[in-house]
Amino acid sequence: MINITLPDGSIRQYPEGVTGLEIAKSISERLAKEVLSITVNGEVWDITRPINTNASIKLHKWDDEQGKHAFWHSSAHLMAEAVEVLYPGVKFGIGPSIETGFYYDIDFGDKTISETDLTKIEEKMMEFVRQPQTITRSEVSKDFALKTYTDKADPYKVELISDLQDGTISLYTQGEFTDLCRGPHLPDTSSIKAFKLINIAGAYWRGNEKNKMLTRIYGVSFPKKSLLDEYLVMLEEAKKRDHRKLGKELELFTFSQKVGQGLPLWLPRGAQLREKLETFLKKIQKQYGYDQVITPHIGQKELYVTSGHYAKYGKDSFQPIHTPAEGEEFLLKPMNCPHHCEIYKSKPHSYKDLPVRLAEFGTVYRYEQSGELHGLTRVRGFTQDDAHIFCRPDQLKEEFVKVIDIVLYIFRVLNFTEYTAQISLRDPNDREKYIGTDENWEKAERAIIEAAAERGLSTVTEIGEAAFYGPKLDFMVRDAIGRKWQLGTIQVDYNLPERFELEYIGADDKRHRPVMIHRAPFGSMERFVAVLIEHTGGKFPLWLTPDQAVIIPISEKFNDYAKKVLNFLNNSDIRTLIDDRNEKIGKKIRDNELKKIPYLLIVGEKEVESEQIAVRVQGEGDKGQMSPANFVSFINEEIEKQLK
RNA sequence: GCCGGUGUAGCUCAGUUGGCCAGAGCAGCUGAUUUGUAAUCAGCUGGUCGGGGGUUCGAAUCCCUCCACCGGCUCCA
């Protein structure tokens, strides 16, 4: 007998060789039906794998990450099996479970696979589910595994096996299909009740663009049909929030093929929104001791050679602008910091002056790869809410913390509750990627970690994600379709002060080098607005929304009164429109509801007589009458609450 | 940049075994109606079918090429 310790600490005795499934059965039939994988002494196993020693275990069901992953992983195998049957001779790369669902990278040789093939694959998968196949695990030697896949002429699996250690290699077999795999897997394919192959895409083998591109098929699967349906409905809902769709519908921004790829054109309503955000941030920054500066859109190439950006990005960027004068070269500015360094240098600084905080809504241009462009989130010309803080080394942490405070304030006001803070450090094994001394890197990394801890941020740390000149703290949020985007960023930089030979005079009357913090709480105005659109579904907070109210006269007879109210409200700084089209009231309400204008103000005979307006709240309906003056104070109170 | 897909009116889309002057709804314009809380009626305007080249008696439809967009991969100062 062996002792099995359950997560609650209780210990049960089972015969040697007991399986997770048997343990589940001994607890309850229901659990046995639902269990998908088991953690045995910290390792995730199949529920049919015998346990031969004392162990602490945890059983995983669908509600558990580990359970889902076994489920999706087996689904990937199921798909691969179908593919192998339908397209004999294909070679398999890797087929893992992911955050939601699974994929498999497959080399189809000369055959081109498109969306229409997915249905065929799904049908074949369904066959295998209807006649369930058991999935069995076998442990094999490295030599055996290598021989198996050399015989199958699958170079990808051979490469994977070569990197594995002998004694740790397992194969999983279902029907005619065998796959190299660490597991765990479900006992058989019968529980994969509902699945859908979502899309098809190219993916480089091992993520390296020098390698061959394989065909990646993405899918999701669920133990119940209803869960799949829910998921598909959720995807549809998410699409409705897509900022590219809403941006068009709400007339916020557009693109023009003629102007150029990735160069957004802000329409009046979008520009209005963006300006509100900028004013909002400027006000905060003023409180935090920032000074606004303005710098030009181009700079001499030499400026970026000095900063190091040219060496790093020059060849992949917009190429230099040449002038009639021989030898003159200018770059469209890809960064504001070199300009700001020169502003810092324009006069001598005492240690008493520091920190110097220079802020600018600076528009920069970067030649992003064409396949990378995406709505407003990834563009070639964009405006950073940039600032550079030049401070003494002893002020670094305090300044860093203050920037965190600004970011957190913005997130609070705009209701971003789900974000992650990511600390990006350098990869010590990849020196080529970075510039600067070890000592400075260590100091900078320590400052970030301490500052984040001081504000109690829950952070994830990514090694190798640092900028080439320094470590950073990024705030990430998800878009409507689950993609992660970096918004705010705070970066420590010892390098640029070095390169630009920035100095201040210390209390000791000697020259010292300041430290720089790059920071952009929004990141870029374009990306931030995109994420804000998706976050709010286009229903912006009252203080931000381009049009706050629209006056709707019941008929043309009341246009004069409506215009009087319009003037009053606009003079009271309520951004108000009038809809005096010759349409029925129902039509005008519908149209303005769809524009997501927060307040619809209906005026008819009753309102004219009583000198009031009937207030209708977007999405909620009629709220009764009030006087225009009361409406103004009501709106102002609402806005004040939102900005607290 | 790479793989796959898509591109028809301002917007959403129909039309593709090649064949009547390329269609609809919404938007816009004109007129009627003067409206009380999510679509009043009628008429009209609007398209070099993404650009260019080719095949054909004939191309939105087939082929080539370029461009843009979409989904990924790689990249992101």
XYZ file of C-alpha atoms (C1' of nucleotides) in Angstrom:
721
model
C 0.000 0.000 0.000
C 1.094 3.591 -0.605
C 0.060 6.814 1.088
C -1.636 9.413 -1.073
C -1.842 12.912 0.385
C -4.744 15.006 -0.887
C -4.628 18.812 -1.201
C -6.577 19.230 2.076
C -3.793 17.355 3.870
C -5.734 14.153 4.449
C -3.917 10.902 3.714
C -5.508 7.881 2.098
C -4.057 4.467 1.456
C -4.170 2.839 -1.962
C -2.537 -0.212 -3.501
C 0.712 0.445 -5.342
C 0.089 1.294 -8.998
C -3.150 3.116 -8.302
C -4.079 5.687 -10.934
C -5.478 9.177 -10.631
C -8.712 7.993 -12.160
C -9.049 5.248 -9.550
C -8.389 7.702 -6.759
C -11.052 9.998 -8.189
C -13.497 7.091 -8.385
C -12.856 6.248 -4.751
C -13.853 9.805 -3.848
C -16.914 10.164 -6.069
C -18.227 8.929 -9.401
C -18.866 12.486 -10.453
C -15.267 13.467 -9.840
C -14.104 10.429 -11.796
C -16.170 11.647 -14.740
C -14.760 15.137 -14.624
C -11.116 14.623 -13.733
C -8.748 15.472 -16.593
C -5.244 15.373 -15.168
C -3.439 14.925 -11.878
C -0.450 16.565 -10.246
C 1.754 13.946 -8.605
C 4.522 15.326 -6.423
C 4.553 18.534 -8.427
C 4.471 16.879 -11.873
C 1.348 16.855 -13.999
C 0.445 13.320 -15.103
C -2.144 11.387 -17.041
C -4.924 10.115 -14.817
C -4.294 6.597 -16.076
C -0.621 6.545 -15.160
C 0.146 4.225 -12.204
C 1.466 5.821 -9.020
C 3.996 3.564 -7.376
C 5.264 5.562 -4.410
C 3.850 7.682 -1.621
C 2.752 10.930 -3.166
C 0.856 14.130 -2.653
C -1.593 14.679 -5.430
C -4.105 17.137 -6.773
C -6.795 16.183 -9.233
C -7.548 18.688 -12.008
C -10.947 19.241 -13.570
C -12.052 21.622 -16.329
C -12.194 24.555 -13.902
C -8.483 24.143 -13.326
C -5.739 25.390 -15.669
C -3.963 22.061 -15.569
C -7.160 20.227 -16.461
C -7.880 22.537 -19.387
C -4.369 22.155 -20.674
C -4.507 18.365 -20.760
C -7.854 18.681 -22.521
C -6.565 21.100 -25.141
C -3.339 19.243 -25.584
C -5.251 16.057 -26.366
C -7.424 18.096 -28.714
C -4.289 19.160 -30.567
C -3.376 15.503 -30.978
C -6.867 14.722 -32.161
C -6.533 17.399 -34.817
C -3.083 16.141 -35.803
C -4.446 12.632 -36.172
C -7.172 13.901 -38.479
C -4.633 15.879 -40.487
C -2.321 12.896 -40.862
C -5.167 10.743 -42.153
C -6.376 13.415 -44.594
C -2.959 14.568 -45.772
C -0.577 11.613 -45.567
C 3.087 12.495 -45.426
C 2.748 15.786 -43.567
C 5.430 16.561 -40.968
C 4.564 17.766 -37.516
C 6.249 20.548 -35.549
C 4.849 21.327 -32.137
C 1.240 21.275 -30.986
C 0.783 22.744 -27.521
C -2.163 23.986 -25.546
C -2.274 27.751 -25.181
C -4.108 30.234 -23.015
C -7.356 29.498 -24.787
C -7.286 26.390 -26.924
C -4.471 24.821 -28.844
C -2.588 24.850 -32.125
C -0.439 22.544 -34.169
C 2.367 23.610 -36.487
C 2.408 21.390 -39.518
C 4.555 21.189 -42.636
C 2.157 20.342 -45.451
C 4.957 20.179 -48.012
C 3.816 21.621 -51.325
C 0.143 21.512 -50.406
C -1.542 24.793 -49.549
C -4.110 24.652 -46.808
C -6.838 27.269 -46.466
C -9.882 27.885 -44.301
C -12.058 25.563 -46.358
C -9.877 22.624 -45.361
C -10.677 23.246 -41.721
C -14.205 21.910 -42.100
C -12.840 18.690 -43.566
C -10.443 18.329 -40.667
C -13.206 19.034 -38.171
C -15.368 16.311 -39.718
C -12.569 13.802 -39.499
C -11.966 14.779 -35.867
C -15.637 14.223 -35.151
C -15.327 10.669 -36.499
C -12.535 9.957 -34.047
C -14.599 11.339 -31.193
C -17.648 9.254 -32.085
C -15.546 6.106 -32.023
C -13.418 6.964 -29.009
C -9.804 5.966 -29.126
C -7.772 5.328 -26.028
C -4.681 7.455 -25.669
C -1.746 5.452 -24.364
C 1.590 6.574 -23.065
C 4.864 4.778 -23.619
C 8.303 5.697 -22.399
C 11.040 5.110 -24.917
C 14.778 5.522 -25.195
C 16.235 8.470 -27.061
C 17.697 6.130 -29.697
C 14.338 4.534 -30.302
C 12.597 7.909 -30.563
C 15.233 9.231 -32.943
C 14.975 6.153 -35.118
C 11.180 6.320 -35.204
C 11.142 9.893 -36.482
C 14.145 9.473 -38.751
C 12.217 6.645 -40.390
C 9.171 8.877 -40.654
C 11.437 11.557 -42.159
C 10.110 14.193 -39.757
C 13.011 16.604 -39.298
C 11.150 18.682 -36.724
C 10.540 15.866 -34.272
C 14.127 14.649 -34.780
C 15.346 18.118 -33.870
C 13.129 18.212 -30.789
C 14.249 14.767 -29.636
C 17.909 15.671 -30.113
C 17.472 18.378 -27.488
C 15.865 15.989 -24.981
C 17.596 13.923 -22.332
C 17.488 10.158 -22.568
C 15.101 8.666 -20.048
C 12.592 11.500 -20.204
C 11.071 10.755 -23.576
C 7.502 9.618 -23.933
C 5.244 8.900 -26.885
C 1.470 9.056 -26.916
C -0.568 6.902 -29.245
C -4.195 7.035 -30.269
C -5.433 4.878 -33.108
C -2.849 4.994 -35.886
C -1.364 8.246 -34.656
C 1.674 8.497 -32.414
C 3.202 11.728 -31.234
C 6.276 12.672 -29.292
C 4.893 14.346 -26.218
C 5.564 14.991 -22.579
C 1.865 14.845 -21.782
C -0.314 14.721 -19.883
C -3.274 13.587 -21.927
C -6.834 12.468 -21.447
C -7.456 8.705 -21.235
C -9.361 8.765 -24.527
C -10.844 11.123 -27.103
C -14.481 10.679 -26.092
C -14.692 13.644 -23.734
C -13.701 16.154 -26.423
C -17.328 16.845 -27.159
C -17.194 20.219 -28.870
C -14.447 21.872 -30.825
C -13.819 24.402 -33.531
C -10.799 25.122 -35.667
C -10.551 28.865 -35.416
C -8.027 29.950 -37.978
C -5.003 29.134 -39.982
C -1.750 31.061 -40.067
C 1.892 30.822 -40.906
C 4.411 30.368 -38.124
C 8.175 30.037 -38.353
C 9.601 26.785 -37.036
C 10.760 27.480 -33.493
C 9.751 31.096 -33.886
C 12.836 31.948 -35.891
C 12.311 33.896 -39.083
C 15.322 32.205 -40.662
C 13.540 28.867 -40.407
C 10.916 27.411 -42.673
C 7.392 28.650 -42.227
C 4.957 25.980 -41.133
C 1.190 26.088 -41.267
C -0.344 26.689 -37.870
C -3.922 25.676 -37.227
C -5.563 27.176 -34.148
C -8.514 25.572 -32.429
C -10.509 25.471 -29.235
C -12.401 22.638 -27.635
C -14.752 22.149 -24.730
C -16.245 19.275 -22.790
C -19.745 20.576 -23.554
C -21.313 22.025 -26.673
C -22.869 24.851 -24.677
C -19.427 26.028 -23.554
C -18.255 26.218 -27.144
C -21.346 28.198 -28.104
C -20.775 30.603 -25.233
C -17.196 31.046 -26.316
C -18.173 31.775 -29.910
C -20.776 34.312 -28.762
C -18.118 35.937 -26.604
C -15.826 36.207 -29.639
C -18.617 37.888 -31.593
C -19.231 40.345 -28.754
C -15.540 41.128 -28.616
C -15.512 41.905 -32.323
C -18.182 44.526 -31.756
C -15.804 46.354 -29.444
C -12.943 46.312 -31.924
C -11.566 49.852 -32.018
C -11.174 49.721 -35.782
C -14.896 49.104 -36.189
C -15.971 51.584 -33.518
C -13.429 54.138 -34.693
C -15.126 54.141 -38.057
C -18.681 54.087 -36.712
C -18.096 56.856 -34.192
C -16.024 58.859 -36.678
C -12.929 59.040 -34.517
C -10.141 58.258 -36.974
C -9.494 56.902 -40.434
C -6.691 55.781 -42.711
C -6.038 56.658 -46.297
C -4.134 54.538 -48.739
C -3.044 57.726 -50.387
C -1.611 59.256 -47.216
C 0.136 56.013 -46.422
C 0.026 52.803 -44.485
C -0.016 53.113 -40.735
C -0.474 56.887 -40.742
C -3.662 57.623 -38.828
C -5.882 60.580 -39.641
C -7.708 61.865 -36.582
C -11.231 63.004 -37.404
C -12.773 65.929 -35.490
C -14.421 63.745 -32.860
C -11.275 61.677 -32.354
C -9.137 64.784 -32.154
C -11.520 66.204 -29.563
C -11.200 63.055 -27.468
C -7.447 62.997 -27.754
C -7.166 66.639 -26.825
C -9.181 66.041 -23.653
C -6.783 63.270 -22.689
C -3.802 65.485 -23.337
C -5.200 68.336 -21.279
C -5.980 65.894 -18.499
C -2.411 64.589 -18.411
C -0.851 68.030 -18.731
C -2.738 69.099 -15.654
C -1.478 66.154 -13.618
C 2.043 66.672 -14.872
C 1.954 70.289 -13.839
C 1.087 69.176 -10.323
C 4.034 66.798 -10.387
C 6.491 69.496 -11.444
C 6.870 68.805 -15.143
C 7.703 71.482 -17.715
C 6.226 71.256 -21.204
C 8.644 71.604 -24.095
C 8.242 71.453 -27.870
C 10.778 70.032 -30.313
C 10.780 69.592 -34.104
C 9.790 66.493 -36.042
C 13.206 65.961 -37.566
C 16.749 66.033 -36.294
C 20.186 65.612 -37.752
C 21.222 62.043 -38.279
C 24.221 62.768 -36.067
C 21.855 63.265 -33.124
C 20.724 59.650 -33.389
C 24.212 58.384 -34.017
C 25.113 59.959 -30.675
C 22.115 58.449 -28.938
C 22.832 54.991 -30.350
C 19.424 54.672 -31.987
C 20.853 54.967 -35.464
C 23.201 52.038 -35.036
C 20.406 49.972 -33.550
C 17.468 50.849 -35.806
C 18.789 53.073 -38.605
C 18.711 50.537 -41.400
C 15.146 49.393 -40.608
C 13.759 52.893 -40.265
C 12.525 55.677 -42.512
C 15.619 56.609 -44.453
C 17.375 59.944 -43.934
C 16.099 63.093 -45.594
C 18.706 64.690 -47.799
C 18.920 68.418 -48.429
C 20.380 70.368 -51.357
C 23.466 71.072 -49.257
C 26.052 68.374 -49.628
C 26.254 65.842 -46.809
C 23.315 67.048 -44.755
C 21.118 64.255 -43.474
C 18.070 64.473 -41.235
C 15.955 61.753 -39.696
C 12.264 61.830 -38.971
C 12.460 61.597 -35.229
C 11.850 58.088 -33.945
C 12.386 59.194 -30.330
C 12.048 62.436 -28.409
C 14.768 61.775 -25.874
C 17.788 63.030 -27.837
C 16.032 66.368 -28.381
C 15.236 66.561 -24.682
C 18.827 65.779 -23.781
C 19.888 68.785 -25.828
C 17.350 70.926 -23.997
C 18.851 69.757 -20.716
C 22.271 70.688 -22.045
C 21.191 74.163 -23.078
C 22.209 75.490 -19.676
C 24.297 74.322 -16.725
C 22.470 72.581 -13.885
C 23.038 72.607 -10.151
C 22.186 69.621 -7.989
C 19.633 71.953 -6.432
C 17.738 72.226 -9.787
C 17.203 68.512 -10.142
C 15.043 66.746 -10.993
C 14.389 68.437 -14.307
C 11.231 66.984 -15.833
C 10.690 67.767 -19.511
C 7.403 66.717 -21.047
C 6.189 66.796 -24.625
C 3.419 65.258 -26.665
C 6.006 64.347 -29.233
C 5.087 62.804 -32.562
C 7.531 60.175 -33.736
C 7.864 58.049 -36.868
C 8.995 54.466 -36.992
C 9.044 52.225 -40.011
C 7.160 49.269 -38.586
C 7.050 46.133 -40.739
C 3.986 46.195 -42.953
C 2.558 43.001 -41.496
C 2.722 44.518 -38.036
C 0.416 47.448 -38.568
C -2.836 47.136 -36.716
C -5.515 49.820 -36.386
C -4.335 52.501 -33.997
C -2.375 50.112 -31.817
C 0.556 49.715 -34.166
C 1.216 52.585 -36.543
C 4.101 54.327 -38.260
C 3.454 57.828 -37.013
C 2.266 58.346 -33.461
C 2.396 60.751 -30.556
C 3.993 59.762 -27.293
C 2.949 61.407 -24.054
C 6.644 61.529 -23.454
C 8.704 63.010 -20.662
C 12.261 62.684 -19.516
C 13.260 63.134 -15.913
C 16.843 64.082 -15.293
C 17.685 63.433 -11.655
C 20.475 62.704 -9.204
C 21.144 59.025 -8.567
C 19.843 59.443 -5.017
C 16.528 60.737 -6.386
C 15.987 57.887 -8.809
C 13.751 55.678 -6.763
C 11.605 58.514 -5.459
C 11.091 59.858 -8.979
C 10.275 56.412 -10.252
C 7.658 55.957 -7.561
C 6.074 59.306 -8.483
C 5.720 58.174 -12.070
C 4.064 54.971 -10.922
C 1.629 57.140 -8.988
C 0.706 59.084 -12.129
C 0.093 55.873 -14.058
C -2.025 54.404 -11.282
C -4.059 57.608 -11.017
C -4.795 57.537 -14.735
C -5.778 53.888 -14.604
C -8.082 54.577 -11.687
C -9.818 57.526 -13.332
C -10.298 55.586 -16.551
C -11.365 52.424 -14.805
C -8.585 50.160 -15.989
C -8.745 47.616 -13.229
C -7.240 44.714 -15.118
C -3.672 45.467 -16.015
C -0.420 43.740 -15.396
C 2.815 45.422 -14.451
C 5.794 43.855 -16.129
C 9.368 44.406 -15.051
C 11.624 43.880 -18.040
C 15.229 43.066 -17.251
C 18.124 42.291 -19.543
C 19.166 38.792 -20.402
C 22.656 38.508 -18.888
C 23.517 35.834 -21.470
C 22.801 38.083 -24.422
C 25.236 40.990 -23.966
C 25.167 41.887 -27.642
C 21.660 43.239 -27.305
C 22.450 45.867 -24.698
C 24.696 48.845 -24.186
C 26.009 50.273 -20.896
C 28.023 49.008 -17.944
C 27.031 46.113 -15.707
C 27.141 48.371 -12.688
C 24.618 50.807 -14.136
C 22.333 48.032 -15.274
C 22.323 46.538 -11.815
C 21.600 49.901 -10.193
C 18.777 50.586 -12.613
C 17.192 47.164 -12.227
C 17.331 47.451 -8.457
C 15.665 50.879 -8.530
C 12.743 49.559 -10.586
C 12.198 46.487 -8.452
C 12.292 48.546 -5.254
C 9.982 51.250 -6.598
C 7.421 48.691 -7.751
C 7.562 46.989 -4.381
C 7.137 50.300 -2.590
C 3.842 50.915 -4.383
C 2.739 47.343 -3.819
C 2.439 46.558 -7.540
C 1.956 42.919 -8.347
C 4.466 42.376 -11.092
C 5.713 39.758 -13.451
C 9.386 39.808 -14.349
C 10.563 39.099 -17.870
C 14.213 38.432 -18.488
C 15.511 39.680 -21.824
C 12.646 42.110 -22.443
C 14.539 45.253 -21.433
C 15.153 48.076 -23.906
C 18.658 48.075 -25.295
C 19.669 50.971 -23.069
C 17.947 50.026 -19.823
C 15.386 48.053 -17.864
C 11.753 49.104 -17.775
C 8.439 48.767 -16.041
C 5.542 48.366 -18.482
C 1.836 48.395 -17.840
C -0.018 45.980 -20.076
C -3.717 45.639 -20.779
C -5.728 43.397 -23.058
C -7.768 44.478 -26.042
C -11.267 43.241 -26.858
C -10.015 40.144 -28.619
C -7.651 39.238 -25.801
C -4.477 40.576 -27.337
C -2.053 42.135 -24.892
C -0.817 45.656 -25.453
C 1.746 47.702 -23.669
C 0.370 51.022 -22.495
C 2.373 53.004 -19.988
C 6.089 52.530 -19.751
C 8.745 53.757 -17.334
C 12.387 53.191 -18.187
C 15.622 53.909 -16.390
C 18.529 55.050 -18.510
C 22.144 55.650 -17.471
C 23.247 55.391 -21.030
C 21.952 58.507 -22.783
C 23.319 60.903 -20.107
C 26.646 59.228 -20.765
C 26.414 59.553 -24.528
C 25.218 63.136 -24.429
C 27.652 63.963 -21.643
C 24.947 65.416 -19.441
C 26.147 66.945 -16.193
C 25.200 68.793 -13.079
C 27.325 70.483 -10.473
C 27.121 68.687 -7.129
C 27.277 70.045 -3.585
C 30.947 69.106 -3.722
C 31.414 71.596 -6.597
C 32.324 68.709 -8.892
C 30.689 67.538 -12.133
C 28.297 64.616 -11.854
C 26.201 62.628 -14.289
C 22.428 62.678 -13.902
C 20.223 59.604 -14.385
C 17.375 59.696 -16.864
C 13.883 58.260 -16.615
C 11.884 57.902 -19.837
C 8.212 57.641 -19.186
C 4.918 57.675 -21.040
C 1.875 56.863 -18.912
C -0.422 56.460 -21.923
C 2.363 55.039 -24.069
C 1.139 56.579 -27.269
C -2.031 58.575 -27.786
C -2.978 56.309 -30.670
C -2.646 53.055 -28.798
C -4.182 54.429 -25.642
C -7.241 55.711 -27.455
C -7.555 52.348 -29.217
C -7.509 50.481 -25.951
C -9.856 53.020 -24.375
C -12.347 52.531 -27.210
C -12.330 48.778 -26.685
C -12.360 49.072 -22.926
C -15.427 51.324 -22.940
C -17.049 49.849 -26.032
C -17.208 53.433 -27.328
C -19.145 54.720 -24.302
C -16.532 57.135 -23.074
C -16.652 58.783 -19.674
C -18.620 62.004 -19.762
C -15.568 64.235 -19.371
C -13.869 62.623 -22.374
C -16.641 61.915 -24.807
C -16.573 64.177 -27.865
C -20.289 65.035 -27.727
C -21.834 65.107 -24.291
C -25.424 65.918 -25.178
C -27.711 66.325 -28.161
C -30.876 68.376 -28.215
C -33.765 66.772 -30.063
C -36.768 68.979 -30.874
C -39.984 67.003 -31.196
C -40.793 68.881 -34.376
C -39.521 71.850 -36.315
C -41.910 74.030 -34.384
C -39.609 73.860 -31.393
C -36.328 74.518 -33.199
C -36.085 78.077 -31.911
C -36.306 77.022 -28.295
C -33.928 74.104 -28.987
C -31.353 76.524 -30.413
C -31.682 78.748 -27.396
C -30.914 75.791 -25.128
C -28.068 74.743 -27.436
C -26.419 78.144 -27.070
C -26.904 78.133 -23.348
C -25.321 74.705 -22.913
C -22.411 75.364 -25.228
C -21.759 78.652 -23.464
C -21.731 76.658 -20.226
C -19.030 74.362 -21.687
C -21.271 71.387 -22.224
C -20.372 69.947 -25.622
C -23.824 69.892 -27.160
C -25.250 69.196 -30.613
C -28.703 69.699 -32.049
C -30.588 67.216 -34.200
C -33.101 69.437 -35.978
C -33.579 67.106 -38.921
C -37.116 66.775 -40.181
C -37.506 63.270 -38.745
C -39.802 61.639 -36.254
C -38.702 61.683 -32.656
C -38.249 57.897 -32.501
C -35.879 58.009 -35.432
C -33.805 60.818 -33.972
C -33.569 59.042 -30.623
C -32.449 55.838 -32.265
C -29.785 57.528 -34.376
C -28.340 59.441 -31.443
C -28.441 56.414 -29.140
C -26.359 54.561 -31.709
C -23.841 57.392 -31.691
C -23.482 56.696 -27.966
C -24.058 60.303 -26.962
C -24.554 60.192 -23.165
C -27.521 62.599 -22.870
C -30.410 63.134 -25.270
C -32.363 66.274 -24.439
C -35.883 66.216 -25.823
C -37.751 69.495 -26.199
C -41.382 69.843 -27.247
C -44.396 71.854 -26.324
C -44.277 71.001 -22.612
C -40.607 71.936 -22.329
C -41.027 75.186 -24.190
C -43.825 76.210 -21.832
C -41.992 75.280 -18.651
C -38.540 76.287 -20.000
C -37.178 72.848 -19.238
C -35.599 69.922 -21.077
C -36.540 66.242 -20.911
C -33.378 64.303 -20.148
C -32.854 60.863 -21.610
C -29.766 58.920 -20.549
C -28.040 56.856 -23.226
C -28.967 53.210 -22.813
C -31.265 53.897 -19.873
C -34.195 55.946 -21.172
C -36.220 58.928 -20.056
C -35.255 60.483 -16.716
C -37.784 63.311 -16.609
C -37.490 67.067 -16.892
C -35.068 69.595 -15.488
C -34.047 73.133 -16.289
C -31.057 73.710 -18.559
C -29.218 75.390 -15.678
C -29.769 72.385 -13.436
C -28.593 70.114 -16.213
C -25.329 72.068 -16.409
C -24.632 71.718 -12.702
C -25.650 68.053 -12.840
C -23.157 67.384 -15.660
C -20.409 69.275 -13.897
C -20.960 67.307 -10.719
C -20.846 64.041 -12.651
C -17.560 65.028 -14.253
C -16.077 66.073 -10.969
C -16.950 62.679 -9.498
C -15.313 60.895 -12.413
C -12.070 62.819 -12.098
C -11.680 62.310 -8.377
C 9.310 41.165 -44.139
C 6.970 35.869 -44.179
C 2.373 32.325 -44.619
C -2.925 32.251 -45.631
C -7.312 35.020 -46.729
C -10.124 39.417 -48.405
C -10.986 43.912 -51.637
C -18.227 45.597 -55.528
C -21.587 53.087 -53.876
C -19.755 57.077 -47.833
C -21.260 52.283 -44.654
C -23.038 46.881 -44.471
C -23.412 43.415 -48.155
C -25.728 40.470 -52.760
C -24.017 39.260 -57.655
C -18.259 34.366 -59.320
C -20.078 26.962 -64.231
C -17.543 34.408 -67.896
C -23.109 36.795 -71.297
C -29.433 41.550 -70.616
C -27.400 48.982 -69.308
C -23.776 45.913 -61.917
C -28.036 45.273 -57.443
C -30.209 45.958 -52.190
C -30.562 48.240 -47.352
C -28.621 52.325 -44.621
C -26.459 57.226 -45.316
C -26.991 61.696 -48.719
C -30.292 65.043 -51.735
C -35.581 66.683 -53.020
C -40.630 66.666 -51.727
C -44.759 65.304 -48.611
C -45.612 64.795 -43.353
C -45.070 68.447 -38.009
C -44.276 64.212 -35.275
C -43.616 62.880 -27.341
C -38.820 58.677 -26.225
C -34.810 53.101 -30.591
C -36.193 53.124 -37.972
C -42.838 58.011 -41.605
C -43.649 57.793 -46.924
C -42.281 58.823 -52.079
C -38.734 60.177 -55.726
C -33.625 61.032 -56.988
C -28.315 61.067 -56.821
C -24.169 58.022 -56.214
C -19.810 52.613 -58.521
C -13.069 53.321 -63.986
C -16.394 46.248 -59.296
C -8.586 48.172 -55.125
C -4.631 49.767 -59.402
C -2.150 47.956 -63.824
C -1.473 44.138 -67.475
C -3.242 39.625 -69.932
C -6.739 35.508 -71.846
C -11.596 35.882 -74.528
C -16.375 37.708 -79.434
C -17.359 39.133 -74.260
C -14.273 39.765 -67.501
C -16.751 42.111 -61.069
C -16.229 36.702 -62.342
C -10.261 33.278 -65.240
C -4.544 34.261 -65.166
C -0.188 37.545 -63.828
C 1.512 41.658 -61.053
C 1.334 45.710 -57.662
C -1.318 48.105 -53.510
C -4.253 48.083 -49.148
C -6.845 45.502 -45.409
C -7.825 40.940 -42.188
C -5.746 36.500 -39.117
C -1.154 34.772 -37.408
C 4.555 34.461 -37.302
C 8.885 37.498 -36.657
C 9.827 42.534 -34.860
C 8.577 46.743 -31.548
C 13.859 52.417 -29.555
